[in-house]
Tab-separated table of C-alpha atoms in Angstrom:
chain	number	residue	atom	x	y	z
T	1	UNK	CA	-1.269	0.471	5.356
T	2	UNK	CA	-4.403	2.632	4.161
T	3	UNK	CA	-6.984	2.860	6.347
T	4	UNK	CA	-10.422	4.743	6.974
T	5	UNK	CA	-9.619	8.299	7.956
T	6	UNK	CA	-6.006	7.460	7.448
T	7	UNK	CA	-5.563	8.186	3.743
T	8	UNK	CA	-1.790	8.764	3.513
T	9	UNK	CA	-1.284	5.599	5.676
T	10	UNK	CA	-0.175	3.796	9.073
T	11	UNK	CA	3.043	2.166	9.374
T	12	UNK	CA	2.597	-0.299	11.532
T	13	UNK	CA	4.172	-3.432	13.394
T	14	UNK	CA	3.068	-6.698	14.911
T	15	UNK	CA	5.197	-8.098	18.341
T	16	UNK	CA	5.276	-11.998	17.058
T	17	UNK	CA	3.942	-14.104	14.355
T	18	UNK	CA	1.201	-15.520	16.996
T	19	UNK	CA	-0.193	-12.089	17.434
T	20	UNK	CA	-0.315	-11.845	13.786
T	21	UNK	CA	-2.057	-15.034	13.445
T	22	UNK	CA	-4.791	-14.241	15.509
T	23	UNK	CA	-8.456	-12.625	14.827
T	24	UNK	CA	-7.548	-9.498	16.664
T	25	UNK	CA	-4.167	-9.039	15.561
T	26	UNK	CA	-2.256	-6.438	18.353
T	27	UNK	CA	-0.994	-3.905	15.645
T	28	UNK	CA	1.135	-1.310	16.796
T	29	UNK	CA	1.566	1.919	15.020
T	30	UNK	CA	5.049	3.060	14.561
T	31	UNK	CA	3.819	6.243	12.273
T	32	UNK	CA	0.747	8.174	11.615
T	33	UNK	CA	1.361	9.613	8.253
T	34	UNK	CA	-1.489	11.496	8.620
T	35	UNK	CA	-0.798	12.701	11.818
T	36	UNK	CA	2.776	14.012	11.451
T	37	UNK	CA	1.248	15.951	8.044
T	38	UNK	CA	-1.378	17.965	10.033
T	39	UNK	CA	1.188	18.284	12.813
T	40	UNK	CA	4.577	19.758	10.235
T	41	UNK	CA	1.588	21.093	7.454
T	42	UNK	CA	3.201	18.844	4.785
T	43	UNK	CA	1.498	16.278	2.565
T	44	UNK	CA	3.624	13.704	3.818
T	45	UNK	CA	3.970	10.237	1.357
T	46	UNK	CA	5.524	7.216	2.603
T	47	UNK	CA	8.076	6.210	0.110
T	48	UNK	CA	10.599	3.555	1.917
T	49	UNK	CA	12.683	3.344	4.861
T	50	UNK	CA	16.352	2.286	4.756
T	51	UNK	CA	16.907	-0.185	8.006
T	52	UNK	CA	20.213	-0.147	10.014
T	53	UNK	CA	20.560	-3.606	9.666
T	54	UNK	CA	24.364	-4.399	9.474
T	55	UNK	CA	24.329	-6.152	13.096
T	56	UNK	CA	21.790	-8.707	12.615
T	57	UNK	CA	24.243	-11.961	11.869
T	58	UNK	CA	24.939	-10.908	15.439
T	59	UNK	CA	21.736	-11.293	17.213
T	60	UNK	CA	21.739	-7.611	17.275
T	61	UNK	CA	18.027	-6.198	16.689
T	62	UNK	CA	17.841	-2.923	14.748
T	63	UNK	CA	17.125	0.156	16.302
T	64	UNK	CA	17.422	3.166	13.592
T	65	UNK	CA	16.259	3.493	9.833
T	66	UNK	CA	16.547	6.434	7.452
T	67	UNK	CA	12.831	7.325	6.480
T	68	UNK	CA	11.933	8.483	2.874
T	69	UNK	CA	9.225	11.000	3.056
T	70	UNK	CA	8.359	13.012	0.306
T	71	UNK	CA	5.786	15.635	-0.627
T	72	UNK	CA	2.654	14.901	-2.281
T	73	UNK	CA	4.289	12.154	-3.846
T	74	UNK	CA	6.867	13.596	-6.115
T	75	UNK	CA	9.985	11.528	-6.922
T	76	UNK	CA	11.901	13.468	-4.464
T	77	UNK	CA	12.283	12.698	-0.742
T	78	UNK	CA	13.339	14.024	2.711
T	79	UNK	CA	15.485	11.525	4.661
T	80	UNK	CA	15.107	11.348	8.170
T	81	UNK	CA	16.495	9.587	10.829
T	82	UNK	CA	13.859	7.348	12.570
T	83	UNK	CA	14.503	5.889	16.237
T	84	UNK	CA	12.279	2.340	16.414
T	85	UNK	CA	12.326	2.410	19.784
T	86	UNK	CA	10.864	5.297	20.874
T	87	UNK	CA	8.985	5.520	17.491
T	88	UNK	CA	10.466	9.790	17.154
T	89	UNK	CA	12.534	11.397	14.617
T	90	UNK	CA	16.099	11.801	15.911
T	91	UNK	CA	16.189	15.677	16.092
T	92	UNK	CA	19.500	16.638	13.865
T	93	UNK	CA	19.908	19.439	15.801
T	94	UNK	CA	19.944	18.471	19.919
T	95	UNK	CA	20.640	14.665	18.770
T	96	UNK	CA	22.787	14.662	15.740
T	97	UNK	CA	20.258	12.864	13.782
T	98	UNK	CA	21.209	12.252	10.114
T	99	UNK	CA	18.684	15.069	7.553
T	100	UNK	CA	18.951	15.030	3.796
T	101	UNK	CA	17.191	17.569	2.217
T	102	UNK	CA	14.275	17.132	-0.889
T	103	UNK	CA	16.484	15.352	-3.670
T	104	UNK	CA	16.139	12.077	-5.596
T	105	UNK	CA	18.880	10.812	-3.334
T	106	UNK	CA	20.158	7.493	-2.149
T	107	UNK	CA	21.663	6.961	1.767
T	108	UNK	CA	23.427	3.360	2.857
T	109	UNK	CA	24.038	2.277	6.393
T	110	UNK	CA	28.134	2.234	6.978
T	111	UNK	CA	27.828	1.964	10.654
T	112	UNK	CA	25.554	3.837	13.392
T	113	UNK	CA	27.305	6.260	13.334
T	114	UNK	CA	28.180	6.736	9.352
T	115	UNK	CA	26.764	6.457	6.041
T	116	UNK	CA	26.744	7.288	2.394
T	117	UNK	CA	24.951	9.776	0.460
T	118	UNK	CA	24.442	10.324	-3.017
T	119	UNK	CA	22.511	13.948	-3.006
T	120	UNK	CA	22.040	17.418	-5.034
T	121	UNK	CA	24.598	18.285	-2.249
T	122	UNK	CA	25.019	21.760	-3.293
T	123	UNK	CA	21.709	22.369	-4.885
T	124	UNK	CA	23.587	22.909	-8.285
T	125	UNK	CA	23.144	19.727	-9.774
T	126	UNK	CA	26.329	18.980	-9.996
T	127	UNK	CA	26.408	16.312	-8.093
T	128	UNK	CA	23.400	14.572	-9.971
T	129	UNK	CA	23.904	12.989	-13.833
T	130	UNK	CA	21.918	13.990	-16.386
T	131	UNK	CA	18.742	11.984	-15.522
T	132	UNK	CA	18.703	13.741	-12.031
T	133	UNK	CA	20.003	10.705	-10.055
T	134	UNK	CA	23.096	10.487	-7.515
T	135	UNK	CA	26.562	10.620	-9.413
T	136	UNK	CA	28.746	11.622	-6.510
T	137	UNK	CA	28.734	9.781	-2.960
T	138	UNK	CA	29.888	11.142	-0.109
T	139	UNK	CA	30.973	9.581	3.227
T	140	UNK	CA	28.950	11.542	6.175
T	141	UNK	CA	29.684	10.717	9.831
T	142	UNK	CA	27.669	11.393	12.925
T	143	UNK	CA	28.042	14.984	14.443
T	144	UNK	CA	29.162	16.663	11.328
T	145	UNK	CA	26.849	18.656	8.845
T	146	UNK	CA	26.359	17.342	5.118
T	147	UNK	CA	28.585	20.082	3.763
T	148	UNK	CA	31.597	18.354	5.665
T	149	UNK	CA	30.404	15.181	4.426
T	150	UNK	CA	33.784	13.366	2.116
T	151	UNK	CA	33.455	12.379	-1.221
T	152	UNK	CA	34.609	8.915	-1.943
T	153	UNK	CA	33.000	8.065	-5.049
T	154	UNK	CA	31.526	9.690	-8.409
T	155	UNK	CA	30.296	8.765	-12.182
T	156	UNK	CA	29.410	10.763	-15.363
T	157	UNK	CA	27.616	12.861	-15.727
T	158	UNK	CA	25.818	11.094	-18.607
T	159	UNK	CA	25.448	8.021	-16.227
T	160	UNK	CA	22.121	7.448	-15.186
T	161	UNK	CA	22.738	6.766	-11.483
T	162	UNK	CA	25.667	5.941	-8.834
T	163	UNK	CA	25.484	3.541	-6.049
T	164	UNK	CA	27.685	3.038	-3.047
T	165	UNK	CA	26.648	0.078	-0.231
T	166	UNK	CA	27.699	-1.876	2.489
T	167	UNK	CA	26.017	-5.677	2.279
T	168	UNK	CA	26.681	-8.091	5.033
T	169	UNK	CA	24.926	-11.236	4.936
T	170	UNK	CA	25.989	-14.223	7.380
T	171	UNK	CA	28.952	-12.515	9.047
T	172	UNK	CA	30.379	-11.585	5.236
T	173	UNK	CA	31.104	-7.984	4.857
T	174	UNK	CA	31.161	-6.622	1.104
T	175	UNK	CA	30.741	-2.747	-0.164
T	176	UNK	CA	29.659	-2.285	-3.458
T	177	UNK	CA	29.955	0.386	-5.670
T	178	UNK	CA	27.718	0.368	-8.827
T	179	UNK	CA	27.698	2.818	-11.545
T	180	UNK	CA	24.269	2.382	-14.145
T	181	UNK	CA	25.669	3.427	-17.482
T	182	UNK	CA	21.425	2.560	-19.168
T	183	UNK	CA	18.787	1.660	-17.448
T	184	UNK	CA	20.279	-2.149	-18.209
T	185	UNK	CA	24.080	-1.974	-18.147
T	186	UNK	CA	26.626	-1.012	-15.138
T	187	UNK	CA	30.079	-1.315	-14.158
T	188	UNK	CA	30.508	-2.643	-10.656
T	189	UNK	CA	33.449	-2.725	-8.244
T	190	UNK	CA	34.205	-4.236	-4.370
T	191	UNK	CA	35.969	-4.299	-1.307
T	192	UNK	CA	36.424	-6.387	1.182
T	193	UNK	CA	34.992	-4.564	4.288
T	194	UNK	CA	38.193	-4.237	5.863
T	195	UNK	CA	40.010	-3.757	2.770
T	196	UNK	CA	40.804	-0.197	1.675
T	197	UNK	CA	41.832	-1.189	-2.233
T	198	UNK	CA	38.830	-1.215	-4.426
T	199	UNK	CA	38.366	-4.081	-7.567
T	200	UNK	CA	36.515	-3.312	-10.808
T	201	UNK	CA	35.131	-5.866	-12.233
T	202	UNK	CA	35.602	-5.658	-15.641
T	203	UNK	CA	35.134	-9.205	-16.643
T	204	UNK	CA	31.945	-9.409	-15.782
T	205	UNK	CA	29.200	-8.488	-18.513
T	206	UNK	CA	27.803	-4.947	-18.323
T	207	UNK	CA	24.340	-6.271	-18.532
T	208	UNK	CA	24.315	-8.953	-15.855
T	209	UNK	CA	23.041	-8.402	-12.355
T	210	UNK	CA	24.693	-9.090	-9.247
T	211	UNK	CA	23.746	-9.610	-5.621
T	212	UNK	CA	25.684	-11.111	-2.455
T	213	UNK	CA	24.986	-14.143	-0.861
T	214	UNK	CA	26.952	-14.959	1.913
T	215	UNK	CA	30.593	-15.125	0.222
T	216	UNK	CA	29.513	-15.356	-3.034
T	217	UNK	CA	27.699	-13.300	-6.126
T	218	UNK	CA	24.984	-14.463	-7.648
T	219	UNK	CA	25.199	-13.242	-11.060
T	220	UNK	CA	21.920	-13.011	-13.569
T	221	UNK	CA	22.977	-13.450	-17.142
T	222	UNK	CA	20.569	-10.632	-19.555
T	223	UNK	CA	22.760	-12.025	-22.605
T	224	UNK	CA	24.958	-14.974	-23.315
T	225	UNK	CA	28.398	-14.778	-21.319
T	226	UNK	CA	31.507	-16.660	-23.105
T	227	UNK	CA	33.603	-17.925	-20.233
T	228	UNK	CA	36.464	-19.885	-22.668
T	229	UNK	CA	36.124	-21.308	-25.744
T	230	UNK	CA	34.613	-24.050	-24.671
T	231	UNK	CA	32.133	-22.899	-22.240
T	232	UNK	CA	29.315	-20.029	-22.610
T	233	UNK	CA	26.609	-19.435	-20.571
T	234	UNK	CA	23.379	-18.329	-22.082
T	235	UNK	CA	21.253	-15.296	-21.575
T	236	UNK	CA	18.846	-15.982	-18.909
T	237	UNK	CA	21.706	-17.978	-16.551
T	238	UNK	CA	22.243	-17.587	-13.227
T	239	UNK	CA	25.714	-18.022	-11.846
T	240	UNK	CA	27.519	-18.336	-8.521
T	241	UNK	CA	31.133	-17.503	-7.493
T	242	UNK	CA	33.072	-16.932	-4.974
T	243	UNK	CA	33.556	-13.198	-4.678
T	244	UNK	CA	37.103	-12.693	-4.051
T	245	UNK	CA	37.779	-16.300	-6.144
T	246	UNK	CA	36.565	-13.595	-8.716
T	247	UNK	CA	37.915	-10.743	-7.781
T	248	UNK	CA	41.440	-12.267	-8.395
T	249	UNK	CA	41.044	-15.070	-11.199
T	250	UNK	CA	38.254	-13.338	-12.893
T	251	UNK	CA	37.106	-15.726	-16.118
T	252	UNK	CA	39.385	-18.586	-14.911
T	253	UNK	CA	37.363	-18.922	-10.774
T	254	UNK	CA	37.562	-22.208	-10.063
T	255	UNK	CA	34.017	-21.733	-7.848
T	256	UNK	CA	31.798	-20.344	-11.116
T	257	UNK	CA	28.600	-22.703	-10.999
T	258	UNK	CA	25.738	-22.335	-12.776
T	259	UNK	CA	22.655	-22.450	-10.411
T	260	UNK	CA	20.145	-22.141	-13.295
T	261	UNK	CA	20.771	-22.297	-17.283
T	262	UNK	CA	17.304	-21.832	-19.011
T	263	UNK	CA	15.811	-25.058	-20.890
T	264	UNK	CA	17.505	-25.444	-24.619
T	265	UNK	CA	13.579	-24.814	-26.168
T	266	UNK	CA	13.600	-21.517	-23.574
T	267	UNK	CA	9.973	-22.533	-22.300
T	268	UNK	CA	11.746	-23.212	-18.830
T	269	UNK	CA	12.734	-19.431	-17.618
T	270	UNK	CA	14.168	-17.806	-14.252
T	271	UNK	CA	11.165	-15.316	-12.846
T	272	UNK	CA	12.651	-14.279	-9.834
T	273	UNK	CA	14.530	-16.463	-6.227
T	274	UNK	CA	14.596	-15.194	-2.974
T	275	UNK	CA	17.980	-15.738	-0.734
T	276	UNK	CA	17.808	-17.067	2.537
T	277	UNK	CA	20.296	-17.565	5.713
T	278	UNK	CA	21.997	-20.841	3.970
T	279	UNK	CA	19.165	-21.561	0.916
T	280	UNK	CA	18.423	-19.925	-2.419
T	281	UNK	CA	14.541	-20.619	-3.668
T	282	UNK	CA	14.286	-19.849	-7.405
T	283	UNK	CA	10.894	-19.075	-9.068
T	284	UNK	CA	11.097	-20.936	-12.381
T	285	UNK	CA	8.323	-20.756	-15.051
T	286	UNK	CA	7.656	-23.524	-17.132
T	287	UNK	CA	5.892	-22.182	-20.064
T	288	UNK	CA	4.393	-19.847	-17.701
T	289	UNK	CA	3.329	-22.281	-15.138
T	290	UNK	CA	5.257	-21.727	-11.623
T	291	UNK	CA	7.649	-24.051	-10.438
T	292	UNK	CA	10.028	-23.888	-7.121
T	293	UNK	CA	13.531	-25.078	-7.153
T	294	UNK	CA	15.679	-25.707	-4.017
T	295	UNK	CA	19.456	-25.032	-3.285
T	296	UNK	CA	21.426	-25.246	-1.055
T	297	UNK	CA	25.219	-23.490	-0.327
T	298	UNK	CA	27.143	-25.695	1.882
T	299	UNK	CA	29.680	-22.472	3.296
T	300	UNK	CA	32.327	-25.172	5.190
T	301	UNK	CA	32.606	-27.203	1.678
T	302	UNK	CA	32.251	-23.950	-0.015
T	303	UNK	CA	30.034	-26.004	-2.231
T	304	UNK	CA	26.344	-25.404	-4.422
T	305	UNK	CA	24.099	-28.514	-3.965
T	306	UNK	CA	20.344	-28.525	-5.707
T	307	UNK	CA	18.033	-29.687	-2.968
T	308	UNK	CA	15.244	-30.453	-4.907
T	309	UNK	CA	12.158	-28.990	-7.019
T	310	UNK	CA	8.065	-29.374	-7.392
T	311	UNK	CA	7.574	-31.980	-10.076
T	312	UNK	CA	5.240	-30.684	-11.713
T	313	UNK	CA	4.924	-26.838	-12.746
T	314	UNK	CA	1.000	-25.054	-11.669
T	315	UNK	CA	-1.587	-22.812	-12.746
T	316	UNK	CA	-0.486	-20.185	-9.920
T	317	UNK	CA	1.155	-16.395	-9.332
T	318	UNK	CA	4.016	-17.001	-6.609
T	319	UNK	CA	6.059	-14.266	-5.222
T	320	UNK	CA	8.761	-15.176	-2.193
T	321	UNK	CA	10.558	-12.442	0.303
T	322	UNK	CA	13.074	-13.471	2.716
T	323	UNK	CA	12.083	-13.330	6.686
T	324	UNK	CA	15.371	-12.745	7.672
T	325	UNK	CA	18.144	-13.555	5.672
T	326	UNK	CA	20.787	-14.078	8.401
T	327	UNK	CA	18.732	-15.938	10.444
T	328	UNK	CA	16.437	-18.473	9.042
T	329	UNK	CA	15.525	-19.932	5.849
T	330	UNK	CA	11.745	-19.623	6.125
T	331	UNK	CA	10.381	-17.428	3.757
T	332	UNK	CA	7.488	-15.559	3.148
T	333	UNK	CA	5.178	-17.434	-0.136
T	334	UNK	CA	2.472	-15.255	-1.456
T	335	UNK	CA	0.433	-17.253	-4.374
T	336	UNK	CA	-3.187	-16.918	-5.648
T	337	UNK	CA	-4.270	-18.154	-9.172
T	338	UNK	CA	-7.310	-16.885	-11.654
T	339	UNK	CA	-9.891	-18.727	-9.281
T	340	UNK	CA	-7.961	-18.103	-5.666
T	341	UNK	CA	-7.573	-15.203	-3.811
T	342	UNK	CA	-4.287	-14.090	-2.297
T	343	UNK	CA	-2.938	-15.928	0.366
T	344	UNK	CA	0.281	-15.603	2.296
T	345	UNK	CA	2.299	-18.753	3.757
T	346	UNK	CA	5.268	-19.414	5.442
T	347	UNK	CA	7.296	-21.674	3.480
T	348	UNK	CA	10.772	-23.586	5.299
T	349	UNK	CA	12.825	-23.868	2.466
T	350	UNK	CA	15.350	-26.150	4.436
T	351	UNK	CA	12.435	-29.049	3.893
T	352	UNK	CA	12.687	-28.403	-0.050
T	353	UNK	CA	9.853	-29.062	-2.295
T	354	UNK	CA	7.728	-31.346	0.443
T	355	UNK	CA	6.960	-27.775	2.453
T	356	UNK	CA	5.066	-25.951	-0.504
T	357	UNK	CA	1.970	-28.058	-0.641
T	358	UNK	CA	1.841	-28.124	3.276
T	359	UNK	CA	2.615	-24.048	3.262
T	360	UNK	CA	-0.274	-23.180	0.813
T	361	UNK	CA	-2.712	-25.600	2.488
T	362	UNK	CA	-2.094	-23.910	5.812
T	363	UNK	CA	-1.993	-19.946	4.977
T	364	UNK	CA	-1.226	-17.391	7.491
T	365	UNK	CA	-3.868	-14.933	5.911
T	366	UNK	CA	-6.287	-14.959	3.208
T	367	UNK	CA	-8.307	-12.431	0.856
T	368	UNK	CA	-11.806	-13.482	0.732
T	369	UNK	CA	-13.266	-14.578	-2.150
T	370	UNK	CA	-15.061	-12.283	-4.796
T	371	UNK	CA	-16.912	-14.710	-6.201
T	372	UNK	CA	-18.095	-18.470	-6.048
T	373	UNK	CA	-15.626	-20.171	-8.113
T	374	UNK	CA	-17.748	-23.661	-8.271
T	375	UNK	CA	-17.859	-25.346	-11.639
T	376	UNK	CA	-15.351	-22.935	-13.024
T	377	UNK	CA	-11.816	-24.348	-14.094
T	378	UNK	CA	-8.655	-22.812	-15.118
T	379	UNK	CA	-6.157	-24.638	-18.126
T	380	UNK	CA	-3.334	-24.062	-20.238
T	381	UNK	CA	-3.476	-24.246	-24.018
T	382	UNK	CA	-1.210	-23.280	-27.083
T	383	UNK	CA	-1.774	-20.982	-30.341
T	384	UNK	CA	0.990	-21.274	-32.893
T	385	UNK	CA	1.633	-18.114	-35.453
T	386	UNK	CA	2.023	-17.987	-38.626
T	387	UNK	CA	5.889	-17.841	-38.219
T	388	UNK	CA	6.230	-21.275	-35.906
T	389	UNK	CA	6.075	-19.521	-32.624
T	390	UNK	CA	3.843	-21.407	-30.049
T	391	UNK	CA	2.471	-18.849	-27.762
T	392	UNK	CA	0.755	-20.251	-24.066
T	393	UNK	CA	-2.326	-18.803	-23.268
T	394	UNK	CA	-4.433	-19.321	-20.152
T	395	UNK	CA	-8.759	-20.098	-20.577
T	396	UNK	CA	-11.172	-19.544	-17.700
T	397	UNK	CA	-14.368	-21.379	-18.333
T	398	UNK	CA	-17.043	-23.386	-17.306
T	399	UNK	CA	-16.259	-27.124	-16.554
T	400	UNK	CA	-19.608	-27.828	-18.696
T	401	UNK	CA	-19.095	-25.834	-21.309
T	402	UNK	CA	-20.272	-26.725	-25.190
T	403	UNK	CA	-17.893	-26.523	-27.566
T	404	UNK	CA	-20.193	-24.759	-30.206
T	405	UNK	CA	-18.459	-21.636	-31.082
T	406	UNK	CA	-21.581	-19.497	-29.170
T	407	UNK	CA	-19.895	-18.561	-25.834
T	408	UNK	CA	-18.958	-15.134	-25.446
T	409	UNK	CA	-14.883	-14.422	-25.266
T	410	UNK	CA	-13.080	-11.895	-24.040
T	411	UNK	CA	-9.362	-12.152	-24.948
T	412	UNK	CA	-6.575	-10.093	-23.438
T	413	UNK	CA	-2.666	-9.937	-24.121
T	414	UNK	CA	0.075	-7.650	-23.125
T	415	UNK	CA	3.539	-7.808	-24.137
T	416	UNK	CA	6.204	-4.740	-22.692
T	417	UNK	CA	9.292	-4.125	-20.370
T	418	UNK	CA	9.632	-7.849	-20.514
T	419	UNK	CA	6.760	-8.410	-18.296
T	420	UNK	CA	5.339	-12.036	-18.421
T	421	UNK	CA	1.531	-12.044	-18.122
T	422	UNK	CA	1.119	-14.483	-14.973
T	423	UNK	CA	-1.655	-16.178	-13.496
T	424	UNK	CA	-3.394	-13.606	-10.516
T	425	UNK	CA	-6.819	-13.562	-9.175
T	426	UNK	CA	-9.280	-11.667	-11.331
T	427	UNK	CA	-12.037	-10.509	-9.092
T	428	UNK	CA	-14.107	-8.018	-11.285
T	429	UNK	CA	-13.793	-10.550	-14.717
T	430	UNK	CA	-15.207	-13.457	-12.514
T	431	UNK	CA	-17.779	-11.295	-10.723
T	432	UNK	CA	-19.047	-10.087	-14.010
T	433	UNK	CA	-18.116	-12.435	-17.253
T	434	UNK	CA	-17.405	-15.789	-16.064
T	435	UNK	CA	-20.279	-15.678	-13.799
T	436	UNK	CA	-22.475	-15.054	-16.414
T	437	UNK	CA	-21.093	-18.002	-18.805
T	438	UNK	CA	-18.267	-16.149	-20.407
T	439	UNK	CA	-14.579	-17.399	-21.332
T	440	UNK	CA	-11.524	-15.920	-20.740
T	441	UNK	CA	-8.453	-15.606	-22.461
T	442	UNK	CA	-4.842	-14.340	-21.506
């Protein structure tokens, strides 16, 4: 967080959600970014932090994280080892605290006392592909320098990055290896966390994405994905399976379910879902309206149930992040729409559809208003081109407006990076245009 007189930022930390619910919310500060730059004469950015989480499912709070600091910004960071406790650096020196010099590099949590490092090891670039990203991972325990750090893993050179990672998630162990052949395509293989024989998936399509849940991979379809030839699952899909059903049956798992298949017209289209301990909230929009669908993985049937969904899609931006995974299926809801501020909720996604009017009704914390929204109203319409293609648009007006072609328009379209334009709060156009009797178009 940015702050007066804190310009590069406090990273901070709240004891409970009732402290953070209340006026004078107890915030604690882990780091001064600030601070530690006057103190080690660096321009110190924030740029992430990779949590030791791998004990969690066990009641097992985290104590360490690797800290991504980098200099003025730039793409490259420092790593450093970050005690939560004590809020210090864990010296590499007197406490064997894991270092990684400036690189565009990428570190995973194997245990406390081991991870893996993709890294310009040498500072030849050999270890990097052409785009300057990790190609070669090493294995680097506790107590030993990087240079007698074990490689266990490397690409091409004319991939654009390599991955190696440990995921557990409900007591199931999986580590991933991923290599990004475009900024779209990868090959990806597993293990078992106990296992020490690796499986390539080669079945699976090049372009899909893949995350664990639990046992199972979620897999997001970016083309059409022929399973038999009576079965093919179109581009925008998401599947589940059983990972080692799929490790060893490949096209023929039994446990491949579709949780999502987009609508046959493609107006109903998966935006984004959020996993949860035993729940998996998917962000649907409906011709650009948002819509939240409930399901549900039953692990002792080993079975996908849909839970429910809202009714009715809404004029709204909606973003969801987990709490904590292997804990609880609450979730954190962030919405707003063209008239709303920002507000953030917490949404139980074991009550299903029921919870989200309730969650955005009662909001944790709120943006205040920019401007006095009264007798202004947000709708939906359609435009169809000359080539048949009905394009959505959303209109900000007044609710008495005259329909007399006089009142001033703005209209405003984007289309890139397959980015959907979604509803979000717009502060400066409502302060300035549709306070003064404009209408607005996006």
């Amino acid at each position: 967080m940015v702050r007066q007189n804190h310009s590069r930022g406090l990273w901070r930390r709240i004891s409970s959600l009732d402290d953070y619910t209340s006026p004078d919310c107890p915030w604690e500060t882990v780091l001064d970014l600030d601070d530690l730059g006057k103190k080690e004469g660096e321009s110190w950015v924030y740029k992430g932090h990779t949590v030791n989480d791998l004990d969690v499912h066990n009641g097992v709070a985290p104590t360490r994280t690797l800290l991504y600091l980098s200099r003025g910004g730039a793409d490259a960071s420092v790593i450093r080892e970050f005690d939560l406790e004590t809020k210090t650096f864990v010296d590499p020196e007197t406490e064997n605290g894991f270092y990684i010099p400036e690189a565009k590099s990428r570190v995973s949590w194997l245990s406390m006392n081991e991870v893996l490092v993709g890294t310009d090891f040498d500072g030849s670039g050999d270890a990097l592909t052409d785009s300057g990203y990790p190609r070669v991972i090493h294995s680097w325990k506790r107590g030993t320098s990087l240079d007698a750090s074990v490689e266990v893993y490397a690409g091409e050179k004319s991939d654009v990055s390599v991955s190696n990672y440990l995921c557990v998630h409900g007591g199931h162990s999986f580590e991933w290896r991923v290599r990004s052949l475009t900024f779209y395509t990868s090959k990806t293989a597993v293990r078992m966390g106990s296992e020490l024989e690796w499986h390539e998936l080669e079945v699976l399509q090049e372009d899909a994405e893949t995350q664990q849940f639990l046992n199972q991979m979620l897999i997001s379809l970016r083309s059409d994905w022929k399973i038999s030839s009576s079965v093919t699952y179109r581009a925008g899909s998401l599947l589940a399976v059983d990972v080692l059903d799929f490790v060893y049956n490949g096209l023929q798992a039994h446990s491949l379910k579709a949780i999502f298949e987009p609508s046959a017209d493609n107006r109903v289209s998966l935006d984004s879902y959020v996993l949860l301990r035993s729940r998996v909230v998917l962000h649907l929009l409906d011709n650009v309206k948002s819509s939240l669908s409930f399901w549900k993985y039953d692990e002792t049937k080993g079975e996908w149930q849909f839970q429910d969904a809202e009714t009715e899609p809404v004029i709204r931006g909606a973003s969801l992040r987990a709490i904590d995974s292997d804990t609880t299926n609450e979730c954190w809801l962030t919405t707003s729409t063209f008239l709303i501020p920002s507000q953030l909720s917490i949404l139980d996604a074991s009550l299903g559809a029921s919870a989200v009017a309730g969650a955005m009704q009662s909001p944790l914390k709120s943006l205040p208003p920019q401007f006095d929204a009264t007798g202004l109203v947000e709708e939906q319409g359609e435009a169809v081109s000359e080539d048949g293609t009905v394009v959505p648009y959303f209109i900000l007006r007044a609710q008495n407006i005259q329909y007399d072609g006089t009142n001033p328009t703005l209209l405003y379209g984007y289309g890139g990076f397959e980015i959907s334009l979604l509803p979000s709060y717009t502060a400066v156009t409502g302060m300035t245009w549709l306070k003064n009797g404009g209408v607005y178009v996006r």
